[in-house]
XYZ file of C-alpha atoms in Angstrom:
381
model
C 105.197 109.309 110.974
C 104.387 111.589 107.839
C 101.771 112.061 105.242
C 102.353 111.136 101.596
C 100.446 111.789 98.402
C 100.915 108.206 96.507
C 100.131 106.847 92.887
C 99.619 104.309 92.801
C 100.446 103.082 96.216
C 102.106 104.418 99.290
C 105.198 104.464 99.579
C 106.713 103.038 102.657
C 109.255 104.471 105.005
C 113.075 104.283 105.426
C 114.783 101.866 107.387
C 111.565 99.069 107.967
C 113.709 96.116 106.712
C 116.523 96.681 109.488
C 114.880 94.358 112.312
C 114.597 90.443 112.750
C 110.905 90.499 111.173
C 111.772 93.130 108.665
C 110.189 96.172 110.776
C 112.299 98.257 111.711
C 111.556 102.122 112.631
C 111.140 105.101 110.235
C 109.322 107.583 109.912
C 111.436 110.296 108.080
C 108.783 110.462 104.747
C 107.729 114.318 103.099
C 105.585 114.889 100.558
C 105.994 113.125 97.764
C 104.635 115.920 95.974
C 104.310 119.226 97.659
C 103.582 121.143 94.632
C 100.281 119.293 94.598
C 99.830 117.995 97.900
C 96.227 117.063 98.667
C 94.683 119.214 101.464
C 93.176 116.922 103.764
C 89.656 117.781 105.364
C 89.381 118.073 109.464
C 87.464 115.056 109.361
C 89.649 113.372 107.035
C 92.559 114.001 109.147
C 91.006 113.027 112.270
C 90.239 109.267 110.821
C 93.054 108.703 109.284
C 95.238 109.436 112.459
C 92.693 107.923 114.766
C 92.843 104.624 112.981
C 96.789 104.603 112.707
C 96.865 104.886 116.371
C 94.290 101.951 117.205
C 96.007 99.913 114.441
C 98.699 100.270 116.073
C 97.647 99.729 119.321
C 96.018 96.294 118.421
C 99.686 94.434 117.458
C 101.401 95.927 121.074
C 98.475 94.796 122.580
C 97.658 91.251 121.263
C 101.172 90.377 120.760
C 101.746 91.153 124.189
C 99.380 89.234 125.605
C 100.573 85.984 123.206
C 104.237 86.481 124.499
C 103.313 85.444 127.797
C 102.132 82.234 126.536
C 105.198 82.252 123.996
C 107.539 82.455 126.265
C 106.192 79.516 128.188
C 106.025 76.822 124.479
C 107.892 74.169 123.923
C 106.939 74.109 120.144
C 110.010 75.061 118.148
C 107.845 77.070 115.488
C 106.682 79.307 118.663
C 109.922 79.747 120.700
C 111.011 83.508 120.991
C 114.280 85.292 119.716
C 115.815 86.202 122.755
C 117.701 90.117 122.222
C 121.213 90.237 124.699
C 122.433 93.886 125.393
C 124.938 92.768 122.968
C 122.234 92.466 120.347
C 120.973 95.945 121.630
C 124.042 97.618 121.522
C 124.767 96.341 117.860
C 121.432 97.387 116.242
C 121.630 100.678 115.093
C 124.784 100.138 113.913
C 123.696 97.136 111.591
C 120.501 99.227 110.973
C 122.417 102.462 110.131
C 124.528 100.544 107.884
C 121.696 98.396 106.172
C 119.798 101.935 105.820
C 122.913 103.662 104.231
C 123.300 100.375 101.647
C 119.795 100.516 100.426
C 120.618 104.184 99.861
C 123.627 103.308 97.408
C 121.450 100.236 95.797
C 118.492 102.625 95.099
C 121.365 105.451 93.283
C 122.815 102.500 91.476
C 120.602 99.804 90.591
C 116.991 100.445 88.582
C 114.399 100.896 91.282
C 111.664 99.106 89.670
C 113.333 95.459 89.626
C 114.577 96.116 93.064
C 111.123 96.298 94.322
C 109.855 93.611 92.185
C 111.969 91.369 94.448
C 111.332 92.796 97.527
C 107.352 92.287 96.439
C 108.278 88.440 95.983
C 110.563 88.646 99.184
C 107.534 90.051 101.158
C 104.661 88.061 99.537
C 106.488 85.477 101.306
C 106.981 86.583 104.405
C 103.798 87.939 105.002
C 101.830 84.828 104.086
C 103.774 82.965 106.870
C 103.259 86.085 109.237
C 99.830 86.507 108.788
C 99.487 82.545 108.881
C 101.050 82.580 112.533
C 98.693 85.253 113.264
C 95.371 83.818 112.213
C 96.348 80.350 113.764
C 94.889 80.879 116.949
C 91.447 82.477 116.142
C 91.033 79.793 113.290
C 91.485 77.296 116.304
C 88.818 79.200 118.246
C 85.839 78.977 115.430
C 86.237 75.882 113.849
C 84.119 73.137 115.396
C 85.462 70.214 117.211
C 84.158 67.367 114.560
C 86.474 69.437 112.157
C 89.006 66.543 110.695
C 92.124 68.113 112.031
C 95.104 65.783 110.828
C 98.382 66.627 112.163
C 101.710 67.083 110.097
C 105.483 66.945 110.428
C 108.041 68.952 107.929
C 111.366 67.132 108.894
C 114.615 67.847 107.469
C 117.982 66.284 108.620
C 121.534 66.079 107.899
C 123.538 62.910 108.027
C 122.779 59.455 109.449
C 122.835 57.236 112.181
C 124.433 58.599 115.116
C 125.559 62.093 113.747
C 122.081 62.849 112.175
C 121.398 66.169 112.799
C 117.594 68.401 112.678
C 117.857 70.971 110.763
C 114.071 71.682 110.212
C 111.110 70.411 112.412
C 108.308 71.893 112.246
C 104.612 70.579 113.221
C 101.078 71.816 111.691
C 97.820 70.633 111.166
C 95.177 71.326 108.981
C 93.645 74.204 110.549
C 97.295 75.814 109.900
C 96.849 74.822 106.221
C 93.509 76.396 105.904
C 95.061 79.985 107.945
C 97.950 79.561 104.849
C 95.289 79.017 101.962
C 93.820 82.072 103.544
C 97.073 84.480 104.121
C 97.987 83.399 100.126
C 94.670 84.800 98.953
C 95.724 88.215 100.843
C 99.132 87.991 99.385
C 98.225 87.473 95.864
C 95.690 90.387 96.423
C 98.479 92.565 97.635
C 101.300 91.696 95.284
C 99.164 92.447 92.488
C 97.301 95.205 93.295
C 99.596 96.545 96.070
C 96.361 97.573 97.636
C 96.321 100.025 101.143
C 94.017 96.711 102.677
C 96.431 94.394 101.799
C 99.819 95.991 102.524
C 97.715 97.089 106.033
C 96.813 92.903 107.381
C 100.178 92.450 106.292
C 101.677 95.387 108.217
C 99.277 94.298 111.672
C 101.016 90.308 111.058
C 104.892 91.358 111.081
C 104.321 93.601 113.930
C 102.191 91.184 116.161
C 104.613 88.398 114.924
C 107.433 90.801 115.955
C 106.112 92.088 119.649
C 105.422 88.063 120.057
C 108.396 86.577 119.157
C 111.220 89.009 119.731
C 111.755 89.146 123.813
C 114.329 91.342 125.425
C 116.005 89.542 128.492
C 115.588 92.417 130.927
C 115.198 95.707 130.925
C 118.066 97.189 131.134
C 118.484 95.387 127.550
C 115.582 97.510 126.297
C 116.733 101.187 127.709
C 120.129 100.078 125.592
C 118.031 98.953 122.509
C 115.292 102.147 122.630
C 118.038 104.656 123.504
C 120.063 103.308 120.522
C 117.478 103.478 118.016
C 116.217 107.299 120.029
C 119.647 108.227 118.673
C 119.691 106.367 115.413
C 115.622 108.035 114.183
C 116.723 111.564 114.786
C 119.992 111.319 113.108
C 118.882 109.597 109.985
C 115.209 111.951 110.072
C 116.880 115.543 110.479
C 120.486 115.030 109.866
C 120.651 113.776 106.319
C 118.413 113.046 103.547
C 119.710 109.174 103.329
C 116.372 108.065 104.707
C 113.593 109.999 103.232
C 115.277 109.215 99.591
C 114.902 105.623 100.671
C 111.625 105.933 101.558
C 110.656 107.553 98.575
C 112.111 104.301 96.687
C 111.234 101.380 99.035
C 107.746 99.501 98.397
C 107.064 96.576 101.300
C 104.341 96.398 103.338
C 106.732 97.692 106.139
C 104.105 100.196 107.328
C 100.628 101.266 108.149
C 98.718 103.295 106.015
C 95.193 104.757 106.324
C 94.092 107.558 103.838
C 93.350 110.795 104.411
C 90.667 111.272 101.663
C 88.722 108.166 102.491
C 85.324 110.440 102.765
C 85.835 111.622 99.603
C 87.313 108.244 97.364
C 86.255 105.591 99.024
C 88.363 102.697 99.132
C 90.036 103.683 95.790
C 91.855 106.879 98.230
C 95.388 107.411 97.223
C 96.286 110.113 99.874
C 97.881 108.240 102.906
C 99.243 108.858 106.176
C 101.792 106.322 107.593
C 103.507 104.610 110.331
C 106.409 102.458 110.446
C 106.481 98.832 111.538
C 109.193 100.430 113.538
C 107.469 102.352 115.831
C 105.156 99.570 117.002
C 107.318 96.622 116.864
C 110.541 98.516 119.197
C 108.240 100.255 121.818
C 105.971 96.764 121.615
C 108.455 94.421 122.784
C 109.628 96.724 125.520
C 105.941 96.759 126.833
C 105.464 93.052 126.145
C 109.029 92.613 128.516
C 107.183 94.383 131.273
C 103.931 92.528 131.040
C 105.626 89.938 131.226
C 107.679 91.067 134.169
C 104.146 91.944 135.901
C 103.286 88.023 135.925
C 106.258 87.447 137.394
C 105.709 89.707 140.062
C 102.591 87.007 140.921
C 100.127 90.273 142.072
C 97.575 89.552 139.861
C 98.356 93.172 138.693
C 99.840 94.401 135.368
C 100.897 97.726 136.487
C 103.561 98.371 134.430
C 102.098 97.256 131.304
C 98.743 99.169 131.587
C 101.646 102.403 132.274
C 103.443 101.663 129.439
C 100.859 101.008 127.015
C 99.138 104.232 128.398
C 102.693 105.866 127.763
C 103.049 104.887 123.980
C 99.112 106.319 123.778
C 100.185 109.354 124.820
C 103.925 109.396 122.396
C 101.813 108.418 119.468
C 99.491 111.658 120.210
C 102.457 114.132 120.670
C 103.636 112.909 117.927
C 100.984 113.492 115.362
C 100.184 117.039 117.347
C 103.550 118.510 116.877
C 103.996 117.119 113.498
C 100.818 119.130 112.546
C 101.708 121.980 114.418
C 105.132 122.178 112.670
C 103.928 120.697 109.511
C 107.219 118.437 109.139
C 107.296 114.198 109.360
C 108.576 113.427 112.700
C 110.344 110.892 114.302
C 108.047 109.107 116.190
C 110.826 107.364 118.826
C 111.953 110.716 119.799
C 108.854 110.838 121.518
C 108.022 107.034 122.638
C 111.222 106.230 124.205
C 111.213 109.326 127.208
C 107.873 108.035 127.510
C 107.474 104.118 127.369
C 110.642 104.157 129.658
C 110.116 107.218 131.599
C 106.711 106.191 132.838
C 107.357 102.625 133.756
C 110.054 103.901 135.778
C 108.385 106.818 137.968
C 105.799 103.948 138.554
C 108.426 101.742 140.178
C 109.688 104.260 142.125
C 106.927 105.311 143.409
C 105.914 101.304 144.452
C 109.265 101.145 145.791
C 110.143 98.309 143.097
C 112.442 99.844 140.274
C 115.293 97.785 141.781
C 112.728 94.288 141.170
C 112.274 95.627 137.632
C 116.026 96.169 136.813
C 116.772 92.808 138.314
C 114.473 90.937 136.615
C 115.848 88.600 134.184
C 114.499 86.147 131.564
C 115.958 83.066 130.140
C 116.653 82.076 126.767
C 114.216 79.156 125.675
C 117.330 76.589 125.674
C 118.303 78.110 129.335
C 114.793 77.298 130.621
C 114.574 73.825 128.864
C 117.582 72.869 130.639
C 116.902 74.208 134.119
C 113.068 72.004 133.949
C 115.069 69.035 132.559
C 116.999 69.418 135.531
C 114.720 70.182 137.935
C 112.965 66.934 136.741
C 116.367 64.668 137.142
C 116.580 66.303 140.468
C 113.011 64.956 141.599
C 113.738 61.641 140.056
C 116.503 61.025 141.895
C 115.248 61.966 145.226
């Protein structure tokens, strides 16, 4: 988390494009011009942190609440990426080495066509995120006598016998009128690279991220969060690889709310930021023990509430010791101890950490197979 003085838009922090949904954490940003470096009012301040931290509660939350549901489809478009400990173990390594490349491409290759494709890259990707993300709300206010035609985009590979799906995926028109929608915002933001913009953007990889991206127990996440723990300090205080990338990289990889809003309007260039990183890695830890809380069958979410409580309170030391010390901080450093440490002082205090530690999900093909044969087993008897 950092403030930055931007012209013409923010610039965007380190290592965002490390994870599946190209959010990754980083938050290593200065200045950008200390010399100069707008003096942000009280009140100013106070908004502009206050809405990063309910933006970025709204994605942990939400997305949360849709991986239950997620984690339950049958719909190939809506089936989750499933992280091993293998996975978790290998991250910040891939991510430490992906960071350390775009360091080398930024000293070597002219910065200003290597963000003109990452602008195409992420036009892309965020009208399909923010697509998924609308789908269900669209669903929710249009009418029923809406003529909602369903579609199939098939693709397969050889014939007969050995033909082989490689693409299948089903929409309707209500999806069609969510991407009609998302294109509008992308145009908006690949042109104008607009705070707005790059923010709905921001809120749809994250939500898509915490949705989609399930850890299979949690003993996987302690591996992945202590990984990346190690991996934001290193690359924030140890060397200056990921604040020079930062300083380079434009994708809406980030939140961004402006410090001189009172004073600009909408036309503020003056932003503080958070990385997709530090929603999207704490998020799908929470989301595991939400959904680990439905399992429990209490009709209580316990641990969730705790952990979501937890990353309220990491978020806020965060941005207090970064102002007391006036330095960018990495934000993990302090959300790890607590969206783990929490959780687990709860448990033992129930009496249930070894439940928690035990608890194990399936992969979507694992849990296919075991109700296919569940169902042979009833047909037979």
């Amino acid at each position: 988390m950092s403030d930055t003085e931007q012209v013409p838009a923010p610039a965007p922090e380190a290592a965002a494009v490390l994870d599946a949904l190209n959010a990754t954490d980083s938050n290593g940003t200065e200045a950008l011009n200390a010399t100069a470096k707008f003096v942000a009012t009280p009140e100013g301040t106070a908004l502009a942190y206050g809405s990063l931290v309910f933006m970025a509660l709204l994605p942990i939350f939400f997305g949360a609440l849709r991986s239950v549901t997620c984690s339950k489809s049958k719909n190939a478009a809506d089936m989750p990426e499933t992280i091993t400990s293998r996975d978790a173990a290998r991250f910040p390594i891939i991510a430490s080495c992906t960071l350390f490349g775009l360091y080398l491409f930024f000293k070597v290759f002219s910065q200003e066509y290597i963000n003109l494709l990452l602008s195409v890259y992420f036009f892309v990707l965020g009208v399909l995120a923010l697509s998924h993300t609308m789908s269900p709300l669209m669903s929710r206010i249009f009418p029923a006598s809406f003529p909602n035609k369903q579609y199939q985009l098939l693709f397969t590979q050889g014939s007969g016998e050995s033909k082989e799906e490689i693409v299948n995926y089903e929409f309707d028109t209500k999806n069609l009128v969510c991407l009609l929608i998302s294109s509008v915002v992308g145009v908006w933001y690949l042109f104008k690279k607009h705070w707005i913009a790059n923010n709905l953007f921001g809120l749809a990889f994250a939500l898509n991220g915490v949705e989609l991206l399930h850890l299979n127990n949690v003993s996987t996440g302690c591996i992945l969060l202590g990984g990346l723990f190690v991996y934001d300090v290193f690359w924030v205080f140890g060397t200056n690889v990921m604040v020079t990338v930062a300083k380079s990289f434009e994708a809406p990889i980030k939140l961004v709310f402006p410090q001189d809003l009172l004073e600009k309007g909408l036309e503020a260039s003056n932003f503080a930021m958070l990385g997709l990183g530090d929603i999207v890695i704490p998020g799908i830890f929470i989301a595991l023990l939400l959904r680990f809380d439905v399992s429990l069958k209490k009709n209580s979410r316990t641990y969730f509430y705790s952990s979501f409580l937890a990353y309220i309170f990491g978020l806020g030391l965060t941005i207090f010791v970064m102002h007391t010390f006036k330095h960018a901080q990495p934000a993990l450093l302090y959300l790890v101890p607590a969206c783990v440490g929490f959780p687990v002082i709860v448990a033992l205090f129930k009496g249930e950490l070894t439940e928690m530690f035990r608890y194990e999900e399936s992969s979507p093909e694992e849990a296919g197979a075991k109700e296919d044969s569940s169902e042979s087993d009833k047909k037979d008897q």
